[in-house]
Short mmCIF file of C-alpha atoms in Angstrom, two decimals:
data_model
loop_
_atom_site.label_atom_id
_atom_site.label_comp_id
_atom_site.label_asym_id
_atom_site.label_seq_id
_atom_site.Cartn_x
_atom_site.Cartn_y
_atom_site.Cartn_z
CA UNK A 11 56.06 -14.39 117.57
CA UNK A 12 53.16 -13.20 115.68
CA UNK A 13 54.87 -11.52 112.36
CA UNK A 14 57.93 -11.02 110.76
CA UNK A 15 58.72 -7.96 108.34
CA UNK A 16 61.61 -8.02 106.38
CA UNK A 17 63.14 -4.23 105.57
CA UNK A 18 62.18 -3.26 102.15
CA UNK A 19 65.79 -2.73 101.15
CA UNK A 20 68.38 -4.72 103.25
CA UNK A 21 67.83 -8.44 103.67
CA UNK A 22 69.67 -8.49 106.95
CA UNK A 23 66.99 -6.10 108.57
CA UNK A 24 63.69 -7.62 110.10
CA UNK A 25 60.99 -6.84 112.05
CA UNK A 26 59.41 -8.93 114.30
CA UNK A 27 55.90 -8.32 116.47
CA UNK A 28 55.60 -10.35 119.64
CA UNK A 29 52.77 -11.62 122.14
CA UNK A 30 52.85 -9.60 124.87
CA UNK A 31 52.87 -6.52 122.02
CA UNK A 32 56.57 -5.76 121.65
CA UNK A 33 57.78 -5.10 118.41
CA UNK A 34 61.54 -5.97 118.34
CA UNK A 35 64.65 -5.29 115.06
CA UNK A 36 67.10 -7.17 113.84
CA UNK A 37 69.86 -6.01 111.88
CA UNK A 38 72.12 -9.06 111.76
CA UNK A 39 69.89 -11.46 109.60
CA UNK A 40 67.68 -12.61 112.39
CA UNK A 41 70.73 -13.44 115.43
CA UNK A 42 70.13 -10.94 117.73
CA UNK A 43 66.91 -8.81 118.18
CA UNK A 44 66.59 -5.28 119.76
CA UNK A 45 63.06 -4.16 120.79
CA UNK A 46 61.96 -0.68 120.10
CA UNK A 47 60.82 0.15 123.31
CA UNK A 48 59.40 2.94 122.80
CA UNK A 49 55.82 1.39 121.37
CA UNK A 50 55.17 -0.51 124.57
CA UNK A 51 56.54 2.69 127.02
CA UNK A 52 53.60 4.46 124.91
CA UNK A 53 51.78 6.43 127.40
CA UNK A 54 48.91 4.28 126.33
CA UNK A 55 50.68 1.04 127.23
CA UNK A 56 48.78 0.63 131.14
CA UNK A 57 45.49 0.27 129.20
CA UNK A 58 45.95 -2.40 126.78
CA UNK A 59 44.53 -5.39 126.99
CA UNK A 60 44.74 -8.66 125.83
CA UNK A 61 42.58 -10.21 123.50
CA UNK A 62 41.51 -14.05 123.66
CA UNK A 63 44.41 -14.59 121.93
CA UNK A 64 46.44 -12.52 123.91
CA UNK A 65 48.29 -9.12 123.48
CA UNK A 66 49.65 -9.66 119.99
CA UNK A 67 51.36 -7.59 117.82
CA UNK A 68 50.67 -9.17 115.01
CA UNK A 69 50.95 -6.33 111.94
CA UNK A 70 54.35 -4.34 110.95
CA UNK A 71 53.83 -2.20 107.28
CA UNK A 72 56.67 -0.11 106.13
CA UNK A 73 56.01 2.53 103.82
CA UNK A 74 57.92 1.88 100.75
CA UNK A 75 58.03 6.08 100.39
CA UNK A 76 59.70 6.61 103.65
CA UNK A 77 60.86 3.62 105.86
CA UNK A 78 61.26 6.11 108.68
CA UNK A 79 57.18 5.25 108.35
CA UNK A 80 56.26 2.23 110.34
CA UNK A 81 52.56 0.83 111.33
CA UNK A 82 51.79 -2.21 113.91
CA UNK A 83 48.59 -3.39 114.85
CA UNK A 84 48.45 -5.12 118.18
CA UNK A 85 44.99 -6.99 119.27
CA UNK A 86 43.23 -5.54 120.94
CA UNK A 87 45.62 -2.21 121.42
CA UNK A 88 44.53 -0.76 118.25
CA UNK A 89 46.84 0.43 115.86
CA UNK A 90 49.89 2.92 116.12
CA UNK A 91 52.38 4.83 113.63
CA UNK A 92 55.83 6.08 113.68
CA UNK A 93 57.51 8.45 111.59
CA UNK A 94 60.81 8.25 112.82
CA UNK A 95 61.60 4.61 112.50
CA UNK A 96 59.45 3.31 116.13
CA UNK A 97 61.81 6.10 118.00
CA UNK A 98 57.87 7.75 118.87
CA UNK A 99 54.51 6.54 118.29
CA UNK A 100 51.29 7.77 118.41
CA UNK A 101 48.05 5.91 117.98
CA UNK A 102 46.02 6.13 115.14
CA UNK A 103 42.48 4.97 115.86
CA UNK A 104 40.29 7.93 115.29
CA UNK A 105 37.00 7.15 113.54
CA UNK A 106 37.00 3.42 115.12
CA UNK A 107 34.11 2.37 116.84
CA UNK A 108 34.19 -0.85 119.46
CA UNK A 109 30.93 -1.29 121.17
CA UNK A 110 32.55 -3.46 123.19
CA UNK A 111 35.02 -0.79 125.22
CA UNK A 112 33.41 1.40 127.78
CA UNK A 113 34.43 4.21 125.44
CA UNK A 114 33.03 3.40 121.87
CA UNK A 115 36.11 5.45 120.42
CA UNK A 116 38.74 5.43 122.76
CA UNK A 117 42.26 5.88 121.60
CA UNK A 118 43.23 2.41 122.81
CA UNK A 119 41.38 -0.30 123.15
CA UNK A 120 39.92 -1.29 119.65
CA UNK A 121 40.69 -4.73 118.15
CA UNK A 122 42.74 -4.45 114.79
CA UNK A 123 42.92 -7.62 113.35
CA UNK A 124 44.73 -6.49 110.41
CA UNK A 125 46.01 -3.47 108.08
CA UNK A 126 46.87 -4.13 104.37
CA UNK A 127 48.49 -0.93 102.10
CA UNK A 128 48.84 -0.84 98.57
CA UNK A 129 52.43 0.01 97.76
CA UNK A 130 51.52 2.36 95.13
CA UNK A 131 49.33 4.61 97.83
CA UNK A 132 51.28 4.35 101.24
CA UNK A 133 48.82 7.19 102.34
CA UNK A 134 45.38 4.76 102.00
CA UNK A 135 45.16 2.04 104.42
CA UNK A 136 42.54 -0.60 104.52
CA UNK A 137 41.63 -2.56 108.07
CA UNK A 138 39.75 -5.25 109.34
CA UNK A 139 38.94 -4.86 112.53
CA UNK A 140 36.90 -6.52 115.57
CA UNK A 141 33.78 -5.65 113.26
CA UNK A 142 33.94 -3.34 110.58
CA UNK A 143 35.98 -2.93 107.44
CA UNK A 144 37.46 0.70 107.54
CA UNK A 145 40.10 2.75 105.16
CA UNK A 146 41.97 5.55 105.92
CA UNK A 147 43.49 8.17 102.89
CA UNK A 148 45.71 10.09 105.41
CA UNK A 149 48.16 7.31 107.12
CA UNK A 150 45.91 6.68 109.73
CA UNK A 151 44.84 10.03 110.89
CA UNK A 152 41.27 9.14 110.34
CA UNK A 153 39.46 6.20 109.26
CA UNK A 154 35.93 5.40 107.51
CA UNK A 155 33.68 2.56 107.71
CA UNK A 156 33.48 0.86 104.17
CA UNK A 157 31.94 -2.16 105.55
CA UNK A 158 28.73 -1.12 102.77
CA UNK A 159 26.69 -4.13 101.91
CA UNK A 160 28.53 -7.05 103.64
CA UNK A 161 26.13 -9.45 104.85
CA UNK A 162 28.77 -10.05 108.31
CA UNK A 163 31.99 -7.62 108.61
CA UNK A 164 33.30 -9.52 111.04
CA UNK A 165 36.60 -11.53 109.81
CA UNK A 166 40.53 -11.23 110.05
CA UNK A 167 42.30 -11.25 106.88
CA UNK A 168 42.28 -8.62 104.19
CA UNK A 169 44.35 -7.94 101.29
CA UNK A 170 44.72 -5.47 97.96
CA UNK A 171 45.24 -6.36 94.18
CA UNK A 172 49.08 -6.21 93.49
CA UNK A 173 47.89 -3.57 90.72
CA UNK A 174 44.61 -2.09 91.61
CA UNK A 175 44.89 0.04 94.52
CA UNK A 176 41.12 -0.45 95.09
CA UNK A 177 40.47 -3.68 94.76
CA UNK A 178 40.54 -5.16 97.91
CA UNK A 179 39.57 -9.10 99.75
CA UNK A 180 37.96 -10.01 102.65
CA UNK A 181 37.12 -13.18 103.88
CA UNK A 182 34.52 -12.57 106.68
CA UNK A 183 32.75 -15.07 108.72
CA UNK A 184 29.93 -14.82 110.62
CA UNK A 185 30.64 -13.18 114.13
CA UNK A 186 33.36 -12.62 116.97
CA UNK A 187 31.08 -15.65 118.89
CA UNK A 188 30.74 -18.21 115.20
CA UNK A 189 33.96 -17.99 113.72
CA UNK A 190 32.33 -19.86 110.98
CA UNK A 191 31.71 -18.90 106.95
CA UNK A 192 28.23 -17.70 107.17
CA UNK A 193 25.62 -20.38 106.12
CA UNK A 194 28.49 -22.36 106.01
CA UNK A 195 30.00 -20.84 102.56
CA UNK A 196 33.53 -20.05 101.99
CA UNK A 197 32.62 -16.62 100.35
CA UNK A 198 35.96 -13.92 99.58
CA UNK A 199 34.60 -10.47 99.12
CA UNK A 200 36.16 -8.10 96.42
CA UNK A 201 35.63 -4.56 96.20
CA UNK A 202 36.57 -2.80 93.29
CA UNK A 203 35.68 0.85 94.22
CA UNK A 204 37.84 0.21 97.72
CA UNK A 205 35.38 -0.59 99.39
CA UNK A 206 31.39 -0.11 100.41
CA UNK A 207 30.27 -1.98 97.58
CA UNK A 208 31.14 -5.88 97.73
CA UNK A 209 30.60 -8.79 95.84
CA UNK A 210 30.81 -12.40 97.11
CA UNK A 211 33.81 -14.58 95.06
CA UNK A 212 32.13 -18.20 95.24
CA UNK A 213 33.24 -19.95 92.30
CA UNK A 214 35.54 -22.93 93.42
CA UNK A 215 34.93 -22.94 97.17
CA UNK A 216 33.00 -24.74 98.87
CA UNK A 217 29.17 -23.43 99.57
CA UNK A 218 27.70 -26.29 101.90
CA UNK A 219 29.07 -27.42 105.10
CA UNK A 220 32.13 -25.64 105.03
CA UNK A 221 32.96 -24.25 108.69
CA UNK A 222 36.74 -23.64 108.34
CA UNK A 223 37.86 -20.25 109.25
CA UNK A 224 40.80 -18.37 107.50
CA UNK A 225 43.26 -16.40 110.56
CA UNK A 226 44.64 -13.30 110.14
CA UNK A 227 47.97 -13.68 108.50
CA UNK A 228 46.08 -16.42 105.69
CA UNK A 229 46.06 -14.61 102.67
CA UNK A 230 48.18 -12.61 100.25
CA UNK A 231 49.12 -11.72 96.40
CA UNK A 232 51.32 -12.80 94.28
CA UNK A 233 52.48 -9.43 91.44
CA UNK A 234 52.07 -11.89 88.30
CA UNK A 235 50.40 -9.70 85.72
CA UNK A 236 47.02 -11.09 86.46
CA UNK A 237 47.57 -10.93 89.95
CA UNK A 238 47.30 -14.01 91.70
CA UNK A 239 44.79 -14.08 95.40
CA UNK A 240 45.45 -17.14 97.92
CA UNK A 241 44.41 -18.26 100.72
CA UNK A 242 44.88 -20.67 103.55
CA UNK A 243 42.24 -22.45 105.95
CA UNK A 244 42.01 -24.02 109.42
CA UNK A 245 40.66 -26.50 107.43
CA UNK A 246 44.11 -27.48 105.86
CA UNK A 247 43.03 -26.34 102.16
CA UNK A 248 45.22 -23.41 100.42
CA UNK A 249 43.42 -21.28 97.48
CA UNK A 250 44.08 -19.55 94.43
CA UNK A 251 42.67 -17.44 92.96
CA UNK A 252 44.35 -16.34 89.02
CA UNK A 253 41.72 -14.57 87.69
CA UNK A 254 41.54 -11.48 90.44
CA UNK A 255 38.85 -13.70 92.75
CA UNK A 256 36.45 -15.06 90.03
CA UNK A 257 37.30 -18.79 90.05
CA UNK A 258 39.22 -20.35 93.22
CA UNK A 259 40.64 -23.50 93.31
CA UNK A 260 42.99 -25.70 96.08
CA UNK A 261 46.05 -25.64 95.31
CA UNK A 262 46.43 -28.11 98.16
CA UNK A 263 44.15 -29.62 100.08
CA UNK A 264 45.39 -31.36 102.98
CA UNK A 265 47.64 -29.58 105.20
CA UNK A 266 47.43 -29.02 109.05
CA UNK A 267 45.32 -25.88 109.87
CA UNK A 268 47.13 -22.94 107.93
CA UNK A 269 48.50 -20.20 110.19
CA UNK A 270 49.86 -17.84 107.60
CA UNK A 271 50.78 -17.41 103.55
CA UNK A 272 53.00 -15.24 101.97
CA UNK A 273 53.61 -15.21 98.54
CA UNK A 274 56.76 -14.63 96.53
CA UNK A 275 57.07 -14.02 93.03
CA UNK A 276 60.42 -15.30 91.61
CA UNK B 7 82.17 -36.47 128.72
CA UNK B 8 78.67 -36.53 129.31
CA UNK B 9 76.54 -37.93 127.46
CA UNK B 10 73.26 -35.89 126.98
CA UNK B 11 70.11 -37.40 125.49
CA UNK B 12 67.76 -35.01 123.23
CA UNK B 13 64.38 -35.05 122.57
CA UNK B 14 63.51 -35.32 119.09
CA UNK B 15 62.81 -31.60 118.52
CA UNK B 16 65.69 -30.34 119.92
CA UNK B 17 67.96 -33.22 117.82
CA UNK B 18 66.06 -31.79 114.63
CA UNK B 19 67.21 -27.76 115.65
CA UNK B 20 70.37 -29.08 116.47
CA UNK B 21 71.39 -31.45 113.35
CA UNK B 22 72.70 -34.17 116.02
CA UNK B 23 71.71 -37.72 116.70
CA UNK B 24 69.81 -38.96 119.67
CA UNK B 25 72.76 -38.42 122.31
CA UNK B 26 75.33 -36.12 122.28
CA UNK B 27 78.58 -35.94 124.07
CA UNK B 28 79.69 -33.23 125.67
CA UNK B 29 83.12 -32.16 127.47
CA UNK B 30 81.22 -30.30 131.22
CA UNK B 31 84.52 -28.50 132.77
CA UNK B 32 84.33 -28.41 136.45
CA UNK B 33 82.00 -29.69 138.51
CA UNK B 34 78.91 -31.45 136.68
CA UNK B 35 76.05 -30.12 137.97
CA UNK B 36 72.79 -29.58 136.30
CA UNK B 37 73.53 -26.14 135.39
CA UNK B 38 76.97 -26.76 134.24
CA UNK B 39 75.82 -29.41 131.51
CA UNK B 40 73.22 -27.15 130.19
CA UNK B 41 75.90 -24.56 130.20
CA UNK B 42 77.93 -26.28 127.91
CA UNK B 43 75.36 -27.62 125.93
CA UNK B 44 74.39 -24.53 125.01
CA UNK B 45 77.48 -23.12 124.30
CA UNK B 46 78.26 -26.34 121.85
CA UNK B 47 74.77 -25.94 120.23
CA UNK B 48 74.00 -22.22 120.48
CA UNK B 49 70.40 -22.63 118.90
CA UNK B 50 69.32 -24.70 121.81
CA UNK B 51 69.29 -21.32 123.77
CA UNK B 52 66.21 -20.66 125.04
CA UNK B 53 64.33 -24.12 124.07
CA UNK B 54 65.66 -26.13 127.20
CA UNK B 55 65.94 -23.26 129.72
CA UNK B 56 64.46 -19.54 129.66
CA UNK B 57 66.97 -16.89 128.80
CA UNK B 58 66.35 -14.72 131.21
CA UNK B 59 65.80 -16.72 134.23
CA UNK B 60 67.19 -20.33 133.68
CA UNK B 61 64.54 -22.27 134.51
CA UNK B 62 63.96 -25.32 133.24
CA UNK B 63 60.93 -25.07 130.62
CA UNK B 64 57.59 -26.24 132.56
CA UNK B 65 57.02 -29.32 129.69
CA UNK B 66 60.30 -30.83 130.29
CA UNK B 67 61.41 -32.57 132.35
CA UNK B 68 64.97 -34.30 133.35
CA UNK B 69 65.87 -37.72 134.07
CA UNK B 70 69.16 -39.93 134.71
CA UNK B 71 69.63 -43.22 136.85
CA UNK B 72 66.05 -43.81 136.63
CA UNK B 73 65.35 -40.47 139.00
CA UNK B 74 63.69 -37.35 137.63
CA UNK B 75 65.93 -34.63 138.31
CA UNK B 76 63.72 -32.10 137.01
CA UNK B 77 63.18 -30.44 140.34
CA UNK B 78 67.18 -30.23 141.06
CA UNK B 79 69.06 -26.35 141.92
CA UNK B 80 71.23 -25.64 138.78
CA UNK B 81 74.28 -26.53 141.16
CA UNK B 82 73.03 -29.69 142.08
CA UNK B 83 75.82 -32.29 141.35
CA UNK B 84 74.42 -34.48 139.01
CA UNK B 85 75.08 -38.47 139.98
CA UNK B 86 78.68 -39.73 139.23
CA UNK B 87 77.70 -42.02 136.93
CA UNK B 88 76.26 -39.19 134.73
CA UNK B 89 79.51 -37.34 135.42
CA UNK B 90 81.90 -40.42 133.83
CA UNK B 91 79.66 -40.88 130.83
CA UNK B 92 78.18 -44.25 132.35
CA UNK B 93 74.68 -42.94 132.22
CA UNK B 94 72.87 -39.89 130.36
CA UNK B 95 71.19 -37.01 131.31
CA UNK B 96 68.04 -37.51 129.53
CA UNK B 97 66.04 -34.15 128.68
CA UNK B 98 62.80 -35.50 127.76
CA UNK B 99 59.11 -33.63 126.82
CA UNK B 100 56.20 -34.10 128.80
CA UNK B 101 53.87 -36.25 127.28
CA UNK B 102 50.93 -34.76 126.57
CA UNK B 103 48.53 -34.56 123.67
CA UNK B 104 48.68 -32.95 120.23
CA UNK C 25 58.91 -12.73 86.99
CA UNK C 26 58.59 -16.32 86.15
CA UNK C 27 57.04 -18.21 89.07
CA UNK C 28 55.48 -18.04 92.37
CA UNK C 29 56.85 -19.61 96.05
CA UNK C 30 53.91 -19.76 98.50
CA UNK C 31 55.28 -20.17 102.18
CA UNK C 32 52.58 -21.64 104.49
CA UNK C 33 52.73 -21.82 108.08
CA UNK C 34 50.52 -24.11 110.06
CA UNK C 35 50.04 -25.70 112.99
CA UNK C 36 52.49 -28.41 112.37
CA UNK C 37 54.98 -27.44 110.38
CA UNK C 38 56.22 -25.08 107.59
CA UNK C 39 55.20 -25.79 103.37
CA UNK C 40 56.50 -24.69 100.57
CA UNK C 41 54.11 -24.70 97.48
CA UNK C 42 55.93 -23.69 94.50
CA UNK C 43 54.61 -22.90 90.68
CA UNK C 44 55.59 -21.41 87.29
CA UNK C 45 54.18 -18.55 86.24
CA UNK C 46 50.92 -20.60 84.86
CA UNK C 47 50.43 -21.33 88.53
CA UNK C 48 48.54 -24.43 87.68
CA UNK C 49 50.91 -27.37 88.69
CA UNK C 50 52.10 -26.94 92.18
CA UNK C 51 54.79 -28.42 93.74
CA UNK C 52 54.37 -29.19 98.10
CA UNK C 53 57.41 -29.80 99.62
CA UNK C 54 57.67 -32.05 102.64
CA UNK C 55 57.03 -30.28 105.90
CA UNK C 56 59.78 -28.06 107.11
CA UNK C 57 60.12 -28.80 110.75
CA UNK C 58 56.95 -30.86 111.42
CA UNK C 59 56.80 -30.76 114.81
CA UNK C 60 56.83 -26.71 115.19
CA UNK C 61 53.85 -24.14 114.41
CA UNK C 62 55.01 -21.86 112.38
CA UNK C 63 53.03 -18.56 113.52
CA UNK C 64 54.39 -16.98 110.02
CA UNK C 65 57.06 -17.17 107.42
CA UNK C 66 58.00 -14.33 104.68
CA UNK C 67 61.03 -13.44 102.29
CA UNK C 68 62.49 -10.67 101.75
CA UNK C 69 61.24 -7.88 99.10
CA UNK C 70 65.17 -7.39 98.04
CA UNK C 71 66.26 -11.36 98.04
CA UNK C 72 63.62 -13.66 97.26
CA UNK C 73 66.32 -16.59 98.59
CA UNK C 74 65.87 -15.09 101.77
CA UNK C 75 63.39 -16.39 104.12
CA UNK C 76 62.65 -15.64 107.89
CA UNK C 77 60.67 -17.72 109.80
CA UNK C 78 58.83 -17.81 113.09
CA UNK C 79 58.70 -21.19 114.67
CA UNK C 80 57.47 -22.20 118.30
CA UNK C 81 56.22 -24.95 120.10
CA UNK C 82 54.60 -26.01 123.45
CA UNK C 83 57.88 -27.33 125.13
CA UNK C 84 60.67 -25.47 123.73
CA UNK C 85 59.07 -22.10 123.42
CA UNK C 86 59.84 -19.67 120.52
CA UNK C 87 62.62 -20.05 117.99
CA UNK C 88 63.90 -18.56 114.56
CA UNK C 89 64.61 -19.99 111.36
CA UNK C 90 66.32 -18.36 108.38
CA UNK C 91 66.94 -19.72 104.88
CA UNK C 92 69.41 -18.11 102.45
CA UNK C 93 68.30 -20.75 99.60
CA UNK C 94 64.44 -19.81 99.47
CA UNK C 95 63.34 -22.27 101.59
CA UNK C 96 65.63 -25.43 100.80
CA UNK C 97 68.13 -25.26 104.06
CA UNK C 98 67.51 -23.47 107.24
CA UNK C 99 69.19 -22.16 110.29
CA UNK C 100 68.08 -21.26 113.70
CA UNK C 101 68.91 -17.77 113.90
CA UNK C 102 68.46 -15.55 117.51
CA UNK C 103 65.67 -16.21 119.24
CA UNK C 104 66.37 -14.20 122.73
CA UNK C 105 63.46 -10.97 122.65
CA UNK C 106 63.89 -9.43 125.86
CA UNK C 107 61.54 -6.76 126.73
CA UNK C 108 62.48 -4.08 129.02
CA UNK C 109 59.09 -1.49 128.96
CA UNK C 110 57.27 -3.29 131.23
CA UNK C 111 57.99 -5.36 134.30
CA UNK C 112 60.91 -7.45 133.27
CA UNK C 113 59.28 -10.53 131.69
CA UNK C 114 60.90 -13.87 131.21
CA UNK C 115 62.48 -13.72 127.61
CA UNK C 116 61.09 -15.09 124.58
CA UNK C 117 57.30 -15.48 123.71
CA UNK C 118 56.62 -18.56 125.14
CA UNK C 119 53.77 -20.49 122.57
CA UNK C 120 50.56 -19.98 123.90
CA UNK C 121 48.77 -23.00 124.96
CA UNK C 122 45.06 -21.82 123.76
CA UNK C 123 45.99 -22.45 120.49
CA UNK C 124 43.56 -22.08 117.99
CA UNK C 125 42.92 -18.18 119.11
CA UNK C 126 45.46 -17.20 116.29
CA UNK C 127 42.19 -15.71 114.98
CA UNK C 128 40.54 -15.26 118.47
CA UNK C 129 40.07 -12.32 120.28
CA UNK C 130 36.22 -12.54 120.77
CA UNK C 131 36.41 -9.86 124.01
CA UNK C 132 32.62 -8.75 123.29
CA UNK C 133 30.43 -11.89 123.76
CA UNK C 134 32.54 -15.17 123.62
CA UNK C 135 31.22 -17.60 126.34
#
């Protein structure tokens, strides 16, 4: 099981995105699971294909304005939306590009590797995809390439500021062959204008040598006032960041390769 | 009773100590002492077994009197001295790397 | 708002890092479970003291973990996902064996 969203309001009411791309709801604290079917009986469904890491569904947001509002992100599916709590779904790719599928911009079929959402602006979603950093302003309906001066877009985690809407991280590395830092430096990208324009975050992390890659679920935010950025590497290293990306340092150092981090602030 | 040896993982979901005792009603057969090992320790569901099918899991494998029983029908009568306690049914992980 | 709980998942096992609101002392707890990957852990929004937890391994497949105490206990909670959509599958999500491919997908020009 790839991800695990608890409801925004009841802490007895999960989400939970699978391999094999079902997405599945408990309402019980976690003891027994019911899939919503109706995402994998998508009329879609026959032409999805797994990625090298198999079908995964691996994203669930809830919109904090309407919990009826549910996205998932399932490599390499694409990405889909429900307004009626995952009773119907319809896919929300348009504006992707895969060079890879026989069909550039085919409804199905693009990569997501992950969706991040400001809670503030449910409407503006930011992705990082199979190549390309894009951001939609309408829930999906379209998306834009904001990939701007990267020197690689090619990467797996991204994240926003817990309070700028804007400001969004990247970690990229340097291609869907090399999942290495490029030049071997650990480099976060921030945006502050949401995107297009990019600025490499270097100051703590190693820039020599470093070939550690950071997976999809790696990062997140703490909502401290000066909101806190961290990170997690195959490498075994966790970062923070207190200063909104400036200065990074490990937190710890030594772990076994880091799957995922979530942050709570208590 | 039979007694039912765990590998470490499962001891570790399950709270218990390296063997386990447990009361098999009827006839002890392979399926029967999962059955109620299950039922004792409900989070083992699923980690031994699949749900949906009940086979065994392809890394395990299980052993008693020296055979490996891994291969055995779910009503396969398990040997006596499993059945009277004198021996356990050993659920043990393949040994492999990492 | 007076500290920060970071839950990590790896490869072998779960950690809990855990700060005040300085965030420059940390506290690493001992591995949760150290012989499980745990594909991903997170609390809920509405009870920090809530955590769920997704836990799986090579032999015994895919299991759940919740903790009511933010991390400090845990149970194994339902871990039985059957899917009915497409041809009946065997239950659970079996852990992949290509680990390492948490991050991979390369479809375009991976070797």
């Amino acid at each position: 099981m790839w991800h695990l969203e608890p409801s925004l309001t009841d802490p007895d009411t999960v989400y939970a995105g699978v391999e094999d791309a079902a997405l599945f709801k408990s309402t019980d604290g976690g003891v027994s699971w019911s899939e919503l079917s109706a995402l994998r009986g998508h009329s879609t469904g026959s032409k999805w294909a797994p990625g090298a890491g198999g079908l995964c569904l691996h994203t669930i947001l809830i919109d904090p304005e309407n919990q009826d509002r549910l996205y998932v992100a399932i490599s390499a599916a694409g990405a889909f939306r429900s307004d009626d709590g995952g009773t119907t779904w319809k896919p929300i790719t348009k504006g992707l590009h895969s060079k890879y599928l026989p069909d550039p911009t085919a409804e199905v079929g693009h990569c997501v590797h992950r969706i991040a959402m400001h809670p503030s602006r449910p409407q503006t979603l930011f992705m990082q995809k199979h190549w390309d950093v894009m951001r939609s302003d309408d829930r999906g309906e379209s998306w834009q390439k904001i990939s701007g001066n990267l020197p690689t877009d090619f990467g797996f985690v991204i994240d926003v500021h817990a309070h700028e809407p804007e400001t969004i991280f990247i970690v990229p590395i340097k291609s869907d062959s090399e999942h290495y830092p490029l030049d071997g430096k650990l480099q976060v990208f921030r945006s502050r204008t949401g995107g297009n324009e990019w600025q490499p975050m270097t100051k703590g992390l190693p820039q020599k040598d470093c070939y550690v890659n950071v997976l999809r679920e790696a990062m997140d935010v703490d909502s401290l006032d000066k909101c806190g950025v961290y990170f997690g590497t195959t490498g075994g290293q966790v970062y923070a960041s207190t200063d909104g990306g400036e200065s990074w340092n490990a937190i710890v150092r030594d772990l076994p390769p880091v799957v995922s981090i979530e942050v709570q602030t208590i | 009773m039979v007694r039912i040896e765990l590998p470490h993982h499962l001891r570790e979901l399950a709270r218990v100590d390296r063997e386990v005792l447990i009361d098999v009603p009827g006839a002890v057969t392979v399926g029967a002492v999962l059955d109620a090992l299950e039922a004792r320790f409900p989070m083992l569901q699923g980690t031994i077994r699949d749900h949906v099918t009940g086979k065994r899991r392809p890394f395990l494998r299980f052993f008693a009197c020296e055979d490996d029983l891994s291969f055995l029908p779910p009503d396969a009568p398990l040997p006596d001295a499993v059945a009277i306690g004198a021996e356990p049914f050993m659920i043990i992980g393949a040994i492999a790397g990492g | 708002m007076s500290g920060v709980r970071v839950l990590v998942g790896t490869r072998k096992g779960a950690f809990i890092l855990t700060s005040d609101g300085t965030r420059q002392d940390w506290q690493v707890s001992a591995p949760q479970f150290g012989g499980w990957q745990f594909y991903h852990l997170k609390g809920s929004p509405v009870d920090a003291n809530r955590i769920y937890a997704s836990q799986s391994n090579d032999w015994f497949g895919q299991t759940m973990q919740r903790s009511s105490d933010g991390g400090k206990t845990w149970e194994t909670v339902g871990n039985k996902f059957s899917t009915t959509a497409f041809p009946a599958r065997t239950s659970g999500t079996t852990a992949r064996r290509t680990r390492g491919n948490s991050s991979a997908c390369g479809i375009s020009s991976r070797p």
